[in-house]
Coordinates of C-alpha atoms and ligand atoms in Angstrom, one line a residue:
M29 CA 36.1 21.0 7.4
K30 CA 36.7 17.6 6.2
V31 CA 34.4 15.4 4.1
L32 CA 34.7 11.5 3.6
V33 CA 33.7 10.4 0.1
A34 CA 33.3 6.6 0.6
A35 CA 32.0 5.7 -2.9
P36 CA 32.8 6.6 -6.4
L37 CA 31.6 10.4 -7.0
H38 CA 31.5 12.3 -10.1
E39 CA 34.5 14.6 -10.4
K40 CA 32.3 17.7 -10.7
A41 CA 30.8 16.8 -7.2
I42 CA 34.3 16.6 -5.7
E43 CA 35.0 20.1 -7.3
V44 CA 32.0 21.5 -5.5
L45 CA 33.4 20.2 -2.2
K46 CA 36.8 21.5 -2.8
N47 CA 35.7 24.9 -4.2
A48 CA 33.8 25.4 -0.8
G49 CA 37.2 24.9 0.9
F50 CA 36.6 21.5 2.3
E51 CA 39.4 18.9 2.7
V52 CA 38.3 15.9 0.7
V53 CA 39.3 12.3 1.7
Y54 CA 38.4 9.6 -0.8
E55 CA 38.3 5.8 -0.1
E56 CA 36.0 3.5 -2.1
Y57 CA 33.6 1.3 -0.2
P58 CA 35.6 0.8 3.1
D59 CA 34.2 -1.9 5.3
E60 CA 32.7 -1.2 8.6
D61 CA 36.0 -1.3 10.8
R62 CA 37.8 0.9 8.2
L63 CA 35.0 3.3 8.0
V64 CA 35.0 3.6 11.8
E65 CA 38.7 4.7 11.6
L66 CA 38.1 7.1 8.8
V67 CA 35.0 8.9 10.2
K68 CA 36.9 10.0 13.5
D69 CA 37.4 13.6 12.5
V70 CA 35.1 14.1 9.5
D71 CA 32.1 16.7 9.3
A72 CA 30.4 14.9 6.5
I73 CA 30.3 11.6 4.7
I74 CA 29.2 10.8 1.1
V75 CA 28.0 7.3 0.2
R76 CA 26.0 5.7 -2.5
S77 CA 24.0 2.5 -2.0
K78 CA 27.1 1.3 -0.4
P79 CA 29.0 1.4 2.3
K80 CA 26.7 1.0 5.2
V81 CA 26.5 3.9 7.6
T82 CA 25.7 1.9 10.7
R83 CA 25.1 3.1 14.4
K84 CA 28.7 2.0 15.1
V85 CA 30.1 4.2 12.4
I86 CA 27.9 7.2 13.5
E87 CA 28.9 6.7 17.2
A88 CA 32.6 6.7 16.1
A89 CA 32.2 10.1 14.4
P90 CA 31.9 12.9 17.1
K91 CA 32.2 15.8 14.6
L92 CA 29.8 14.2 12.0
K93 CA 27.0 16.8 11.0
V94 CA 25.7 15.7 7.7
I95 CA 25.3 12.3 5.7
G96 CA 24.9 12.6 1.9
R97 CA 23.6 9.8 -0.2
A98 CA 24.2 10.3 -3.9
G99 CA 21.0 8.8 -5.1
V100 CA 17.7 7.8 -3.8
G101 CA 17.2 4.9 -1.3
L102 CA 18.5 5.5 2.3
D103 CA 18.2 2.0 3.6
N104 CA 22.1 1.8 3.9
I105 CA 22.0 4.5 6.5
D106 CA 20.9 4.1 10.2
L107 CA 18.5 7.0 10.1
K108 CA 17.5 6.5 13.6
A109 CA 21.1 6.8 14.9
A110 CA 21.6 9.9 12.8
E111 CA 18.5 11.5 14.0
E112 CA 19.4 10.9 17.8
R113 CA 22.7 12.8 17.1
G114 CA 21.0 15.5 15.2
I115 CA 22.9 14.5 12.1
K116 CA 21.3 15.7 8.8
V117 CA 20.7 13.2 6.1
V118 CA 20.6 14.4 2.4
N119 CA 20.1 12.6 -0.9
S120 CA 19.3 13.5 -4.5
P121 CA 16.0 11.7 -5.3
G122 CA 15.3 13.6 -8.8
A123 CA 18.8 13.0 -10.1
S124 CA 17.9 9.9 -12.0
S125 CA 14.3 10.3 -13.0
R126 CA 14.9 11.1 -16.6
S127 CA 17.3 8.3 -16.9
V128 CA 14.9 5.8 -15.5
A129 CA 12.1 7.0 -17.6
E130 CA 14.3 6.8 -20.9
L131 CA 15.3 3.4 -19.9
A132 CA 11.7 2.4 -19.4
I133 CA 10.8 3.7 -22.8
G134 CA 13.7 1.8 -24.2
L135 CA 12.5 -1.4 -22.9
I136 CA 9.0 -0.7 -24.4
F137 CA 10.7 -0.4 -27.8
A138 CA 12.8 -3.4 -27.3
V139 CA 9.7 -5.5 -26.4
A140 CA 7.4 -4.0 -28.8
R141 CA 9.9 -4.5 -31.8
K142 CA 11.6 -7.6 -30.4
I143 CA 14.9 -5.9 -30.7
A144 CA 16.8 -8.0 -28.0
F145 CA 15.3 -11.2 -29.5
A146 CA 16.4 -10.2 -33.0
D147 CA 19.8 -9.4 -31.9
R148 CA 20.1 -12.7 -30.1
K149 CA 18.9 -14.6 -33.1
M150 CA 21.4 -12.7 -35.4
R151 CA 24.3 -13.8 -33.3
E152 CA 23.2 -17.3 -33.5
G153 CA 23.2 -16.9 -37.3
V154 CA 19.4 -16.8 -37.5
W155 CA 17.7 -14.4 -39.9
A156 CA 14.4 -14.3 -37.7
K157 CA 12.4 -11.9 -39.8
K158 CA 9.2 -13.8 -39.7
Q159 CA 9.4 -14.1 -35.8
C160 CA 9.9 -10.4 -35.4
M161 CA 6.5 -9.0 -36.2
G162 CA 6.1 -6.0 -33.9
I163 CA 3.7 -3.2 -32.9
E164 CA 3.9 0.6 -33.4
L165 CA 3.5 2.8 -30.3
E166 CA 1.7 5.7 -31.9
G167 CA -2.0 5.8 -31.0
K168 CA -1.5 3.2 -28.4
T169 CA -2.5 3.6 -24.7
I170 CA 0.2 3.6 -22.0
G171 CA -0.9 3.2 -18.3
V172 CA 1.5 4.9 -15.9
V173 CA 1.2 3.3 -12.5
G174 CA 2.6 5.8 -10.1
F175 CA 2.7 9.5 -11.4
G176 CA 5.7 10.8 -9.6
R177 CA 9.1 12.1 -10.9
I178 CA 9.8 9.1 -13.1
G179 CA 6.2 8.5 -14.2
Y180 CA 6.0 12.2 -15.2
Q181 CA 8.9 12.0 -17.5
V182 CA 7.7 8.7 -19.0
A183 CA 4.3 10.2 -19.7
K184 CA 6.1 13.2 -21.3
I185 CA 8.0 11.0 -23.8
A186 CA 4.9 8.8 -24.3
N187 CA 2.9 11.8 -25.1
A188 CA 5.5 13.0 -27.6
L189 CA 5.2 9.6 -29.3
G190 CA 1.7 9.9 -29.9
M191 CA 0.6 7.6 -27.2
K192 CA -2.6 8.0 -25.0
V193 CA -1.7 8.3 -21.4
L194 CA -3.6 6.9 -18.5
F195 CA -2.4 7.3 -14.8
Y196 CA -3.1 5.4 -11.5
D197 CA -1.9 7.3 -8.4
P198 CA -3.7 7.5 -5.2
Y199 CA -2.6 11.2 -5.0
P200 CA -3.6 12.4 -8.4
N201 CA -2.2 15.6 -9.6
E202 CA -4.5 16.8 -12.2
E203 CA -2.6 19.8 -13.3
R204 CA 0.6 17.8 -14.1
A205 CA -1.5 15.2 -15.8
K206 CA -2.9 17.8 -18.2
E207 CA 0.4 19.2 -18.9
V208 CA 1.5 15.8 -20.5
G209 CA -1.9 15.1 -22.1
G210 CA -2.9 12.3 -19.7
K211 CA -5.9 11.4 -17.5
F212 CA -6.4 9.5 -14.3
A213 CA -8.3 6.2 -14.2
D214 CA -8.7 3.6 -11.4
L215 CA -6.1 0.6 -11.6
E216 CA -8.5 -1.9 -13.0
T217 CA -9.5 0.3 -16.0
L218 CA -5.9 1.3 -16.5
L219 CA -4.9 -2.5 -16.7
K220 CA -7.9 -3.3 -18.9
E221 CA -7.3 -0.4 -21.4
S222 CA -3.5 -0.1 -21.7
D223 CA -1.4 -1.6 -24.4
V224 CA 1.7 -0.9 -22.3
V225 CA 1.6 -0.8 -18.5
T226 CA 4.6 0.7 -16.9
L227 CA 5.3 0.6 -13.1
H228 CA 6.7 3.8 -11.3
V229 CA 5.5 3.2 -7.7
P230 CA 7.9 3.0 -4.5
L231 CA 7.9 -0.5 -2.9
V232 CA 5.9 -0.1 0.2
D233 CA 3.3 -2.5 1.9
A234 CA 0.5 -1.2 -0.5
T235 CA 2.5 -1.9 -3.7
Y236 CA 4.1 -5.3 -2.6
H237 CA 2.9 -7.6 -5.4
L238 CA 0.6 -4.9 -6.7
I239 CA 0.8 -6.7 -10.1
N240 CA -0.3 -10.2 -9.2
E241 CA -2.1 -13.1 -11.0
E242 CA -5.5 -11.5 -10.9
R243 CA -4.3 -8.1 -12.1
L244 CA -2.3 -9.7 -14.9
K245 CA -5.4 -11.3 -16.0
L246 CA -7.1 -8.1 -16.4
M247 CA -4.5 -6.9 -19.1
K248 CA -4.9 -7.4 -22.8
P249 CA -3.2 -10.5 -24.2
T250 CA -1.4 -8.1 -26.5
A251 CA -0.2 -6.0 -23.7
I252 CA 3.4 -5.3 -22.5
L253 CA 4.4 -4.8 -18.9
I254 CA 7.3 -2.6 -17.9
N255 CA 8.8 -2.7 -14.4
A256 CA 11.7 -0.3 -13.7
A257 CA 10.4 0.3 -10.1
R258 CA 11.3 -2.5 -7.7
G259 CA 11.1 -6.2 -8.4
A260 CA 8.6 -7.0 -5.5
V261 CA 6.0 -4.7 -7.0
V262 CA 5.3 -7.6 -9.3
D263 CA 4.6 -11.3 -8.1
T264 CA 7.4 -12.8 -10.3
D265 CA 5.7 -16.4 -10.3
A266 CA 2.5 -15.0 -11.5
L267 CA 4.3 -12.9 -14.3
V268 CA 6.3 -16.1 -15.5
K269 CA 3.0 -17.8 -15.8
A270 CA 1.5 -14.9 -17.6
L271 CA 4.2 -14.8 -20.2
Q272 CA 4.2 -18.6 -20.6
E273 CA 0.6 -18.7 -21.1
G274 CA 0.1 -15.7 -23.1
W275 CA -2.1 -13.8 -20.7
I276 CA 0.1 -10.7 -21.7
A277 CA 2.5 -10.4 -24.8
G278 CA 5.7 -9.4 -23.2
A279 CA 7.7 -7.6 -20.5
G280 CA 10.6 -5.4 -19.9
L281 CA 12.2 -5.7 -16.6
D282 CA 15.1 -3.8 -15.0
V283 CA 14.3 -4.9 -11.4
F284 CA 13.7 -8.3 -9.9
E285 CA 12.6 -9.8 -6.5
E286 CA 16.0 -11.5 -6.2
E287 CA 19.0 -9.3 -7.4
P288 CA 21.2 -10.3 -9.2
L289 CA 18.6 -12.5 -11.1
P290 CA 19.8 -16.2 -10.9
A291 CA 21.1 -17.2 -14.3
D292 CA 18.8 -20.2 -14.5
H293 CA 15.7 -18.2 -13.5
P294 CA 12.6 -19.0 -15.7
L295 CA 12.6 -15.4 -16.9
T296 CA 15.8 -16.0 -18.8
K297 CA 14.3 -18.8 -20.7
L298 CA 11.5 -16.6 -22.2
D299 CA 11.7 -15.0 -25.5
N300 CA 9.1 -12.4 -25.0
V301 CA 11.0 -10.7 -21.9
V302 CA 13.7 -8.2 -22.1
L303 CA 16.0 -8.1 -19.0
T304 CA 18.4 -5.5 -17.9
P305 CA 20.4 -5.5 -14.6
H306 CA 18.9 -2.7 -12.5
I307 CA 20.6 0.0 -14.8
G308 CA 17.8 2.6 -14.7
A309 CA 20.1 5.3 -13.1
S310 CA 23.2 4.1 -14.8
T311 CA 23.8 7.1 -17.1
V312 CA 26.8 9.6 -16.9
E313 CA 24.2 12.4 -16.5
A314 CA 22.3 10.8 -13.6
Q315 CA 25.5 10.0 -11.9
M316 CA 26.8 13.5 -12.3
R317 CA 23.4 15.1 -11.2
A318 CA 23.3 12.7 -8.2
G319 CA 26.8 13.6 -7.0
V320 CA 26.7 17.4 -7.5
E321 CA 23.3 17.7 -6.0
V322 CA 24.4 16.0 -2.9
A323 CA 27.8 17.8 -2.7
E324 CA 25.9 21.1 -2.8
K325 CA 23.4 20.0 -0.1
I326 CA 26.6 19.1 2.0
V327 CA 28.1 22.6 1.3
E328 CA 24.8 24.2 2.3
A329 CA 24.4 22.0 5.5
L330 CA 28.0 22.7 6.7
K331 CA 28.1 26.3 5.7
G332 CA 24.6 27.5 5.6
Ligands
NAD405 P1 8.2 9.6 -6.6 O1 8.0 9.3 -5.1 O2 8.4 10.7 -7.2 O3 6.8 8.9 -7.3 C1 6.1 7.7 -6.8 C2 4.6 7.9 -7.2 O4 4.0 6.8 -6.8 C3 3.9 9.0 -6.2 O5 3.3 9.8 -7.1 C4 3.1 8.4 -5.4 O6 2.0 8.9 -5.0 C5 2.8 7.0 -6.1 N1 2.2 6.0 -5.4 C6 2.5 5.5 -4.1 N2 1.9 4.6 -3.7 C7 1.1 4.2 -4.8 C8 0.2 3.0 -5.1 N3 -0.1 2.2 -4.1 N4 -0.3 3.0 -6.4 C9 0.0 3.9 -7.3 N5 0.9 4.9 -7.1 C10 1.4 5.1 -5.9 O7 9.2 8.4 -7.0 P2 10.1 8.3 -8.3 O8 11.2 9.2 -8.2 O9 9.3 8.5 -9.5 O10 10.6 6.8 -8.4 C11 9.6 5.8 -8.3 C12 10.3 4.4 -8.0 O11 11.3 4.2 -9.0 C13 11.2 4.5 -6.8 O12 10.6 4.3 -5.6 C14 12.2 3.3 -7.0 O13 11.7 2.2 -6.4 C15 12.2 3.3 -8.5 N6 13.7 3.6 -9.1 C16 14.2 2.6 -9.8 C17 15.4 2.9 -10.5 C18 16.1 1.9 -11.3 O14 17.4 2.0 -11.4 N7 15.3 1.1 -12.0 C19 16.0 4.1 -10.0 C20 15.5 5.2 -9.3 C21 14.2 4.8 -8.8

């Protein structure tokens, strides 16, 4: 059987495929026309957020039985076309949870202790000690919005740091909350009581601009907002206003309504914001786990 790997994949994942006796063909990010040629005789394809597996690609692959996405989102795969052909689609949604959680915690520290700001000033030759008064996290309250895979990991670390943990999630899992020493609250209470609010919800209709002007105004003026979920969970214009006018103290953002974030965006002009370019899942471990998990699922689907 033949597997087309159409995006960079960890070598351990390739090993899993080869050990199962599959022929592996690798080509990085082929365009649609090239992909149509490549899929003619393959039993499986593995992609990441690229390339797109369109209806045209699926229709050009008579032997295709499974499509693997090393990672979470499936928006680059025509799921309807796959379903019509009875092609299985597998992914690795939990592979990056810990990495995203650790980045969120990193952003909290970076904002709370003004680490990125201080670093920028040092490089400008400015010893900005007086402007770098920070806050400790121990004893503070963290509000985790969305208590799923990533929210759970964030809460576990926050609990170990001595923070009080509040959760907001329409599907509360009380047992898991107890395990990490947290309790559920409604969103309004969470926003009012938290010193750090961190977002870990999927982007769906109900979470589009979940954090808007009205909700930012509920937060403490000393509070920090972290978004490592999806940019559009926060109303960016309202956030810029909140940061400029001091409704909240700072923000750490890994995701944006427009990616890449335009270089002259107002967020880049604010000292109380730490920005990273959507790197939540960018760790050696997450990439390895994502690849291996998908490779194992492909083996299972083709052989099982
Ligand atoms: P998950 O599905 O395990 O958890 C999401 C949680 O959000 C669930 O418990 C769900 O009940 C809850 N939820 C749904 N709607 C809600 C609402 N309206 N209000 C509050 N909670 C709500 O997902 P996950 O694996 O923890 O990932 C969360 C999100 O993180 C993903 O959807 C993705 O957008 C984002 N993500 C970002 C990166 C990155 O690189 N920064 C990487 C991976 C995932």
